[in-house]
mmCIF file of C-alpha atoms in Angstrom:
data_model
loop_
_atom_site.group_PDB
_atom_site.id
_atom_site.type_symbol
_atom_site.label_atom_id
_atom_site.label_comp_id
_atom_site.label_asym_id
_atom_site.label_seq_id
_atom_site.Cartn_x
_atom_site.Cartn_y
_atom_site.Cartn_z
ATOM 1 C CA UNK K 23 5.675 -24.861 12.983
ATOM 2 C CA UNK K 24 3.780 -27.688 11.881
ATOM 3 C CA UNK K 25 -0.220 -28.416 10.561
ATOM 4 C CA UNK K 26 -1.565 -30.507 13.075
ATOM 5 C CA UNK K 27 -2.583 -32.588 10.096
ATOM 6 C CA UNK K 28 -0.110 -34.126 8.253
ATOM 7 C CA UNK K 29 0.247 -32.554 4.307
ATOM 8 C CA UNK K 30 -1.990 -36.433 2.847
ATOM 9 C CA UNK K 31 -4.866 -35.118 5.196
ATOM 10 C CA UNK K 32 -4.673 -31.852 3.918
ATOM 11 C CA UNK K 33 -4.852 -32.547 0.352
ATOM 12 C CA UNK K 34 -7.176 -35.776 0.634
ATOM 13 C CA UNK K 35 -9.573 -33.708 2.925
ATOM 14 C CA UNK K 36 -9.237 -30.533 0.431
ATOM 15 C CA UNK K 37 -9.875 -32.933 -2.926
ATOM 16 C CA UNK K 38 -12.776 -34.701 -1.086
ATOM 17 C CA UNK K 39 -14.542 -31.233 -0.125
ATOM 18 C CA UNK K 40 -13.967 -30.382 -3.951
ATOM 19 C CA UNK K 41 -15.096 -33.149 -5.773
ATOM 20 C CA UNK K 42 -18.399 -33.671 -3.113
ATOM 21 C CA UNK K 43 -19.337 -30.146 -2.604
ATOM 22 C CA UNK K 44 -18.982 -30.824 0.959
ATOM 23 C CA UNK K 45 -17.675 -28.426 3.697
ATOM 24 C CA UNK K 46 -14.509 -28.469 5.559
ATOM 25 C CA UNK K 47 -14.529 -28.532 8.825
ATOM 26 C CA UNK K 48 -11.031 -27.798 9.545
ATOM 27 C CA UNK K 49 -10.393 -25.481 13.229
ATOM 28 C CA UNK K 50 -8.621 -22.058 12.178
ATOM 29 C CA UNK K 51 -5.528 -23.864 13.373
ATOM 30 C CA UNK K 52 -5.109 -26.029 10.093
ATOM 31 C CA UNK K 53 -3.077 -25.344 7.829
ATOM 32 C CA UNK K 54 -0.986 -24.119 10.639
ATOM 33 C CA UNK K 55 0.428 -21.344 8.370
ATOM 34 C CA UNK K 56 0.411 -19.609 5.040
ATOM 35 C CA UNK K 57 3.035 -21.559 3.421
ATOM 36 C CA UNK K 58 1.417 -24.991 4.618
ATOM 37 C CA UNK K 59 -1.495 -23.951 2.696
ATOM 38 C CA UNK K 60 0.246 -22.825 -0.470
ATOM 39 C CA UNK K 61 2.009 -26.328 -0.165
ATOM 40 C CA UNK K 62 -0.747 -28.633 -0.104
ATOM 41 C CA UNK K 63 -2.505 -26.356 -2.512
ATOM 42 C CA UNK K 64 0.494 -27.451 -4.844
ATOM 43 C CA UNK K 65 0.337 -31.018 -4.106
ATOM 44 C CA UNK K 66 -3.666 -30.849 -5.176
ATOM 45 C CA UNK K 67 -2.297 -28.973 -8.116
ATOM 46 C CA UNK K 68 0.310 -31.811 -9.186
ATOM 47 C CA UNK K 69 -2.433 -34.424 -8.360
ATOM 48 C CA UNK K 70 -4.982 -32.664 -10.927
ATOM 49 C CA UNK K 71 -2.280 -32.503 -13.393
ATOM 50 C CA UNK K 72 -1.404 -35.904 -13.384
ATOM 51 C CA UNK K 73 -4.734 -36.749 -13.622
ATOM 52 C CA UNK K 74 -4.693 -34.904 -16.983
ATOM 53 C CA UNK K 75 -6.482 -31.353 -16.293
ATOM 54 C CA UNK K 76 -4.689 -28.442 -17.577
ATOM 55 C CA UNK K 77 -3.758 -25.340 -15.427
ATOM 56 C CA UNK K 78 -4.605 -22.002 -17.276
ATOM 57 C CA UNK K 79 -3.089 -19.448 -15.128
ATOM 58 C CA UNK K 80 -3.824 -17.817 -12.213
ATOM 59 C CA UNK K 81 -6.423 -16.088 -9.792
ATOM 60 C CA UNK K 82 -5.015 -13.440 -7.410
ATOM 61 C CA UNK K 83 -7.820 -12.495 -4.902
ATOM 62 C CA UNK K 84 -7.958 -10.151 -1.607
ATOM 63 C CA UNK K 85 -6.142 -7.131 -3.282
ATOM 64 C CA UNK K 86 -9.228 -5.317 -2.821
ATOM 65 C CA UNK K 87 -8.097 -3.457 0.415
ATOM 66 C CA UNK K 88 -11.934 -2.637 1.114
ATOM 67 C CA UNK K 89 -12.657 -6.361 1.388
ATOM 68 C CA UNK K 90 -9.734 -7.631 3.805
ATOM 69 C CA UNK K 91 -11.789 -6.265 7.369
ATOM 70 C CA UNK K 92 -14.901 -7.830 6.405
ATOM 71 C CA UNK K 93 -13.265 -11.164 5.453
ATOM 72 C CA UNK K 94 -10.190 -10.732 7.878
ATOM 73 C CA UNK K 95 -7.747 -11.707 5.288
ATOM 74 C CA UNK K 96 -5.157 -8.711 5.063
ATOM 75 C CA UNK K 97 -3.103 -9.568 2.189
ATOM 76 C CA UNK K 98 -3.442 -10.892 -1.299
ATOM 77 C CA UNK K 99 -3.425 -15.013 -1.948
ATOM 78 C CA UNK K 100 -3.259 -16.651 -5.511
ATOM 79 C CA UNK K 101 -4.533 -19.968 -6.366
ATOM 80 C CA UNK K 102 -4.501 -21.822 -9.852
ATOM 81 C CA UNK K 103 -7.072 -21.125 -12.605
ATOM 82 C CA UNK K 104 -8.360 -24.377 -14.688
ATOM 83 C CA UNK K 105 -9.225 -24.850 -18.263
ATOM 84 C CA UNK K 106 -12.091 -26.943 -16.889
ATOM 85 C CA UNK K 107 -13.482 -23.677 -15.285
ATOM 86 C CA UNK K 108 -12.526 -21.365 -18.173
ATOM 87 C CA UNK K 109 -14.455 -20.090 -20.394
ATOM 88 C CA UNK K 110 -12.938 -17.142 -23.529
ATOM 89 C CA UNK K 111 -15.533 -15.733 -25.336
ATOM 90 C CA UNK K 112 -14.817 -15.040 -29.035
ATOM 91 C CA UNK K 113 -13.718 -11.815 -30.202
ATOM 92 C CA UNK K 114 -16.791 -12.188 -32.706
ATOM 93 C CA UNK K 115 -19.528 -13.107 -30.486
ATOM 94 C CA UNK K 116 -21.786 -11.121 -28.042
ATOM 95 C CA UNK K 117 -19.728 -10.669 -24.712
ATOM 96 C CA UNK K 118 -22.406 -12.877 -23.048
ATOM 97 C CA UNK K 119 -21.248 -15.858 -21.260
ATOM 98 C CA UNK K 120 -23.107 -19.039 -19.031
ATOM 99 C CA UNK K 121 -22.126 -20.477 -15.849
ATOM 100 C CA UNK K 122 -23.599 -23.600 -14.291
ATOM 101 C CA UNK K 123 -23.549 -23.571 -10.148
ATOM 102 C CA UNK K 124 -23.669 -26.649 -9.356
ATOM 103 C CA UNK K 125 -21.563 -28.257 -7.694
ATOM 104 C CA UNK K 126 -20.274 -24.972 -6.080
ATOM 105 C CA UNK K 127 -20.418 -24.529 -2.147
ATOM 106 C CA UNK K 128 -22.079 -20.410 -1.659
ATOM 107 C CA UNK K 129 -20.711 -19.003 -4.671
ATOM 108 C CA UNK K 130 -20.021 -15.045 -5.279
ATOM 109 C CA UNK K 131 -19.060 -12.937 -8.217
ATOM 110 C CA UNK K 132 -16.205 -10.915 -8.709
ATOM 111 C CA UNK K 133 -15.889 -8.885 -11.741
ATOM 112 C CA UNK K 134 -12.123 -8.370 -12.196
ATOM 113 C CA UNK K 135 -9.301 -7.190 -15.067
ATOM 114 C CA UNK K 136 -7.847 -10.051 -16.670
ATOM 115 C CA UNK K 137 -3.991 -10.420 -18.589
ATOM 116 C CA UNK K 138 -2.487 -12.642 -20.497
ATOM 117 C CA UNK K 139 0.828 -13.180 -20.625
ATOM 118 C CA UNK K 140 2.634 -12.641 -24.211
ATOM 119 C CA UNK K 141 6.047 -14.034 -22.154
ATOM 120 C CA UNK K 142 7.542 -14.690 -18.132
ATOM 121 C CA UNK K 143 8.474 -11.418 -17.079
ATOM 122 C CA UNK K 144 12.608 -11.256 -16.189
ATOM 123 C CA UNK K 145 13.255 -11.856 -12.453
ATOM 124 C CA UNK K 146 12.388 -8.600 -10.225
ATOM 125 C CA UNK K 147 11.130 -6.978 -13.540
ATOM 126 C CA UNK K 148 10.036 -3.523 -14.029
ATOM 127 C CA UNK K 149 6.699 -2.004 -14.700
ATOM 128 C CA UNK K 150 8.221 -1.650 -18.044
ATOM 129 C CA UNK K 151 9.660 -5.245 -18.609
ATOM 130 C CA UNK K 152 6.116 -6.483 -17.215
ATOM 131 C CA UNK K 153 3.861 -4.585 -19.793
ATOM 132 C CA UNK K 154 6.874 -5.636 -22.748
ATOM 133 C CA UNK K 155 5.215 -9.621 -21.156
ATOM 134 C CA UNK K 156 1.292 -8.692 -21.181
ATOM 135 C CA UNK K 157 -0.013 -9.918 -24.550
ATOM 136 C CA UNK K 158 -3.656 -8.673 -24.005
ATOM 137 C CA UNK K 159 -6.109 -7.526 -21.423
ATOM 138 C CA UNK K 160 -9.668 -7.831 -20.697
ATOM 139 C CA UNK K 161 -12.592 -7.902 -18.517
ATOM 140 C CA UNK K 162 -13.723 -10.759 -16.658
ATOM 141 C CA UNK K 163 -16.175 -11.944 -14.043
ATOM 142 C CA UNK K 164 -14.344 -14.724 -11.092
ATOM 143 C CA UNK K 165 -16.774 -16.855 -9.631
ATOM 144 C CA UNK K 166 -15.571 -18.092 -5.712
ATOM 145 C CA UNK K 167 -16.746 -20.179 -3.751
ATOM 146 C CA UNK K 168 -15.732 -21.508 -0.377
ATOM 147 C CA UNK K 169 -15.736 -24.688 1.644
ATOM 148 C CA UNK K 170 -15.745 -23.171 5.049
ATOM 149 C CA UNK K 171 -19.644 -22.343 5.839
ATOM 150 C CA UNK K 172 -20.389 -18.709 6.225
ATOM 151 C CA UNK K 173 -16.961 -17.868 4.481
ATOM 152 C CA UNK K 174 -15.345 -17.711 7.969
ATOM 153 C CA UNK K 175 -12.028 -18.633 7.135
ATOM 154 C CA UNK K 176 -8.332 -17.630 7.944
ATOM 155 C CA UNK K 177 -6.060 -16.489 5.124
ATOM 156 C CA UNK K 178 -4.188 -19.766 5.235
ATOM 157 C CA UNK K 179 -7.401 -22.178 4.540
ATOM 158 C CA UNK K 180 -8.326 -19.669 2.039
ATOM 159 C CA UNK K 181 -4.937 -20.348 0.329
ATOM 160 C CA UNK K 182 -5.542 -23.672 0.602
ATOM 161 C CA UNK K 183 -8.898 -24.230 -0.141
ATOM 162 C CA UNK K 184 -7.561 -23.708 -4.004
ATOM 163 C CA UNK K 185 -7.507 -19.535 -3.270
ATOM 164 C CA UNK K 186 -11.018 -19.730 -3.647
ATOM 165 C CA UNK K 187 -11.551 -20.134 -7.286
ATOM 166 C CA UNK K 188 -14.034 -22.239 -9.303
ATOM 167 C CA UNK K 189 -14.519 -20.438 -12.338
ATOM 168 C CA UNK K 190 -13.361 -17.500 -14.962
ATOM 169 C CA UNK K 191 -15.271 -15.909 -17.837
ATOM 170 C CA UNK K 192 -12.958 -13.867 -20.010
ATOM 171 C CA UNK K 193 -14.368 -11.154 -22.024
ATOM 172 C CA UNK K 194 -13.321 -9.711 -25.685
ATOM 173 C CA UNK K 195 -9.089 -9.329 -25.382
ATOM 174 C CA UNK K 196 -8.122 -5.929 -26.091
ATOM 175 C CA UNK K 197 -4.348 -6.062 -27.385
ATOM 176 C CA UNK K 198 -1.851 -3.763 -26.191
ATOM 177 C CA UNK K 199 -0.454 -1.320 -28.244
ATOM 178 C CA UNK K 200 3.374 -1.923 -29.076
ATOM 179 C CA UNK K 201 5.833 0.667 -27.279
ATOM 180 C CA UNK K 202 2.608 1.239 -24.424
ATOM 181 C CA UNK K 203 3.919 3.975 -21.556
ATOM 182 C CA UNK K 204 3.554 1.741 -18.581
ATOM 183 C CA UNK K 205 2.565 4.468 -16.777
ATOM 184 C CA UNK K 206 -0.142 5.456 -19.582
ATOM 185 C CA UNK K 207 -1.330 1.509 -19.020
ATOM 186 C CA UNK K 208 -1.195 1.930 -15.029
ATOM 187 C CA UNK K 209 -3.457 5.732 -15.408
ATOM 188 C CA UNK K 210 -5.832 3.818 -17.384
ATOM 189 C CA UNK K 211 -6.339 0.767 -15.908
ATOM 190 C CA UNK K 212 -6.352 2.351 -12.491
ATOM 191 C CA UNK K 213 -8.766 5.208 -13.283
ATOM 192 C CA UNK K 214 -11.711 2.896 -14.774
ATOM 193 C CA UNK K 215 -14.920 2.630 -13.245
ATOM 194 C CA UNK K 216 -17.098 0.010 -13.748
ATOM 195 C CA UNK K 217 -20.688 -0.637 -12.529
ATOM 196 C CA UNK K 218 -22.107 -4.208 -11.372
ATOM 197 C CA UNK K 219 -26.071 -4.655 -11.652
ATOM 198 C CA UNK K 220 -28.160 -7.828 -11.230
ATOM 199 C CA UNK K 221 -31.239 -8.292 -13.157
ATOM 200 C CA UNK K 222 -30.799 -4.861 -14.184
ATOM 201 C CA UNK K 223 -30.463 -3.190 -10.941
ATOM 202 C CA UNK K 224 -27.142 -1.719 -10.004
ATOM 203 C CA UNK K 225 -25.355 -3.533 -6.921
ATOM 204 C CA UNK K 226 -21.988 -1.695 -6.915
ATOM 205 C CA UNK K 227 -19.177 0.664 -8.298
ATOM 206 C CA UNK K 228 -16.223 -0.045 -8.101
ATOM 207 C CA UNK K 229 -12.549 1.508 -9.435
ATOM 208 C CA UNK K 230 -9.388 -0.222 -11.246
ATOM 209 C CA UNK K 231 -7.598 1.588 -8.301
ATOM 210 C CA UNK K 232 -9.308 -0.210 -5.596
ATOM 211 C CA UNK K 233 -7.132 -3.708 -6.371
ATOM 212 C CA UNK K 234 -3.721 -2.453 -4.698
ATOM 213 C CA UNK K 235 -4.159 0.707 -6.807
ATOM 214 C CA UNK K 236 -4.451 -0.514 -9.901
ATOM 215 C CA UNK K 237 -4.600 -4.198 -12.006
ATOM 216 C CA UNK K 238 -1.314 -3.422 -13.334
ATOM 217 C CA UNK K 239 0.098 -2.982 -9.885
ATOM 218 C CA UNK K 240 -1.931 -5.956 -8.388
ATOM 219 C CA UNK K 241 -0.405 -7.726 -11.569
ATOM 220 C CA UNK K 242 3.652 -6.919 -10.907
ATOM 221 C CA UNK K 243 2.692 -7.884 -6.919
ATOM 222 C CA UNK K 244 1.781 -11.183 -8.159
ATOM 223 C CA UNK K 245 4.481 -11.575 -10.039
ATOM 224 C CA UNK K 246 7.247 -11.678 -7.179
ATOM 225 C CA UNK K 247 4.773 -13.168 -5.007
ATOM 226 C CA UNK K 248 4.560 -16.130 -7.114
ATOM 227 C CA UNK K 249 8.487 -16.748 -7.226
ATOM 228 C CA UNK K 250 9.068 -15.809 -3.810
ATOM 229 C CA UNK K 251 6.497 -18.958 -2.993
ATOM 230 C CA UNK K 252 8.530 -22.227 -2.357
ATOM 231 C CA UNK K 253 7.980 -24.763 -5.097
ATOM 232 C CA UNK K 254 5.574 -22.225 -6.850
ATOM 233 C CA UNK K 255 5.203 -23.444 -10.667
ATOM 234 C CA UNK K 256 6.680 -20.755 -13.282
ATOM 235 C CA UNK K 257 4.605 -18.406 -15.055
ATOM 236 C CA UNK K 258 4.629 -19.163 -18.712
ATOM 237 C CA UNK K 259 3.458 -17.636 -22.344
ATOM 238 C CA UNK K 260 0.119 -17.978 -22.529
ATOM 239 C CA UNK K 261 -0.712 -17.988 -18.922
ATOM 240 C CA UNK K 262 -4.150 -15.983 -17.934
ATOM 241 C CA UNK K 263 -3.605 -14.192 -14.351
ATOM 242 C CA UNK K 264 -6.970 -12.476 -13.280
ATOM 243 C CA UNK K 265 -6.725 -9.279 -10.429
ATOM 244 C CA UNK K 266 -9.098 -9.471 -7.748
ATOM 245 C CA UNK K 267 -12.791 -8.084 -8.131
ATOM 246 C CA UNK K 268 -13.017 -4.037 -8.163
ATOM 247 C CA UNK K 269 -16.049 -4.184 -6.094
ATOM 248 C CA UNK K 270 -17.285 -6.673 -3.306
ATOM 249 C CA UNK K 271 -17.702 -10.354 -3.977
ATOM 250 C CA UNK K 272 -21.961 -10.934 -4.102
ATOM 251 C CA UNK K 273 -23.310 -13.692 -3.595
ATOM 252 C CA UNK K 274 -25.293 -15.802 -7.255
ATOM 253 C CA UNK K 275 -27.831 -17.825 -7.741
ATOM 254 C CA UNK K 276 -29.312 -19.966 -10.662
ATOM 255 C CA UNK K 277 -31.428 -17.646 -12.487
ATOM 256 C CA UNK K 278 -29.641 -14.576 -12.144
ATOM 257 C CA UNK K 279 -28.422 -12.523 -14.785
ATOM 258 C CA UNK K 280 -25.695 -9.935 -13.802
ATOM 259 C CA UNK K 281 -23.824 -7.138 -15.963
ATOM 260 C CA UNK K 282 -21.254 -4.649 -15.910
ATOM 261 C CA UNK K 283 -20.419 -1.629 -17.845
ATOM 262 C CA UNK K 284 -17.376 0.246 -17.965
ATOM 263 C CA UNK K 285 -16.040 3.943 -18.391
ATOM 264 C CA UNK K 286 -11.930 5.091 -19.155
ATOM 265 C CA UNK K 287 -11.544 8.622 -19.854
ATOM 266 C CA UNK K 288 -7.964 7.029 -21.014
ATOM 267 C CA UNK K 289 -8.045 6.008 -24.387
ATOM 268 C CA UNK K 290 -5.929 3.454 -23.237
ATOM 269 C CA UNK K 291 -8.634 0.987 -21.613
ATOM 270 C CA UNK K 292 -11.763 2.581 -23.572
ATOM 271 C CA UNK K 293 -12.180 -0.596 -25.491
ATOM 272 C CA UNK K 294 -12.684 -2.874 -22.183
ATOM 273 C CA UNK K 295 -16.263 -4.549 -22.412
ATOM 274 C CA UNK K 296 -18.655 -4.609 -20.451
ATOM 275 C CA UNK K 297 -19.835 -8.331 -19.608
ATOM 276 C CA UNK K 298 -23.304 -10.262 -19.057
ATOM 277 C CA UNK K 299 -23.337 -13.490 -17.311
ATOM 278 C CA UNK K 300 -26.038 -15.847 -16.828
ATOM 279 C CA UNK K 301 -26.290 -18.132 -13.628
ATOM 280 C CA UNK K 302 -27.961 -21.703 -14.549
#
């Protein structure tokens, strides 16, 4: 089946929304299906390539099960994270980070478990092969946003509509330990709790488990996801892939300051870091 709009529409309407913080106003019929909207997500990909930005990984959202009734998306998306909306803070500086909103259409904030990839994992890898890839992990807050008003949108213009990604802060990397148990990584990263609060005030608690239970998991799921997607670019050394937000996604505005903290009884993931962010 089709998109009533051929893929040029697609992509110029999706760039225009972007670059003019305007709303789309597409009917839940376009893109027609999932794999239109991973398709002309690609082509807006290739176009901000050639027009020199640099891709820095990826952003896998909606594997918070809790989330997918209230947003009626009922399986996880990815989209492609930007060095133009990255920002790594240094391993010797507070773990304190700034993000400007505008520009941004309703912006949220997801705080999420971040890896970065040492090497491509082999073809239908194991657990095992894919923490021998994972060069470091870390904390990090996602800010989405969305160009459909009200975030109403199907799971196909949420693919499209660049997986709903505009930023990433990346807190201090923690490396992993050589010869790691993957199942001693998957206890710890799936039995962390972590706390959100805004302007001091606790919003939510969430649990590593909650994201398909666990980061690690929602990691590997990613991982064949990606190369089972037709024309999907490879995952390469270096790459950042962030896991979907352990509690709700809140809604930010300028002024805000929000926080997490985080407790592992696994050794494992006890030197995560909690993260501050400041909205501007």
């Amino acid at each position: 089946m089709s998109s009533p709009l051929p893929l040029s529409s697609l992509v110029s309407d999706l760039s225009r929304a972007r670059l003019d913080a305007k709303p789309l106003r597409w009917p839940a019929t376009v893109p027609a299906d999932v794999a239109t909207a991973y398709a002309a997500a690609r082509a807006v990909r290739e176009a901000r390539c050639a027009a020199g930005e640099r891709a820095a990984g990826y952003k896998v959202g909606f594997t918070n099960r809790n989330m997918w009734p209230r947003y009626e998306v009922y399986a996880p998306i990815w989209g492609t994270v930007w060095q133009s909306g990255l920002t790594l803070i240094d391993a010797g500086a507070p773990n304190i980070g700034k993000v400007r909103l505008e520009g941004l259409c309703e912006p949220r904030i997801e705080p999420e478990i971040v890896f970065c990839m040492r090497s491509p994992p082999p073809p239908a890898c194991t657990l095992a092969q894919l923490v021998d890839a994972i060069d470091w992990i870390a904390h990090g807050f996602e800010i989405v946003h969305t160009h459909f008003p009200g975030w109403k949108f199907t799971a196909a213009q949420a693919v499209a509509d660049a997986g709903l990604h505009a930023y990433l802060l990346v807190g201090h990397p923690v490396k992993l330990t050589a010869g790691i148990a993957p199942d001693a990584l998957v206890q710890a990263l799936s039995g962390l709790r972590l706390r959100l609060y805004v302007d001091g005030e606790l919003k939510e608690e969430g649990v590593g488990a909650n994201v398909l239970d666990g980061p690690l998991q929602a990691l590997l799921h990613f991982v064949e996801a990606l190369r089972a997607t037709a024309g999907a670019p490879p995952l390469l050394a270096g790459d950042l892939i962030t896991t979907g937000s352990l509690t709700d996604a809140w809604p930010v505005q300028a002024g805000q300051i929000w926080h997490t903290d985080i407790q592992s009884p696994d050794p494992v993931a006890e030197d995560l870091e909690g993260l501050r962010l400041h909205f501007e």
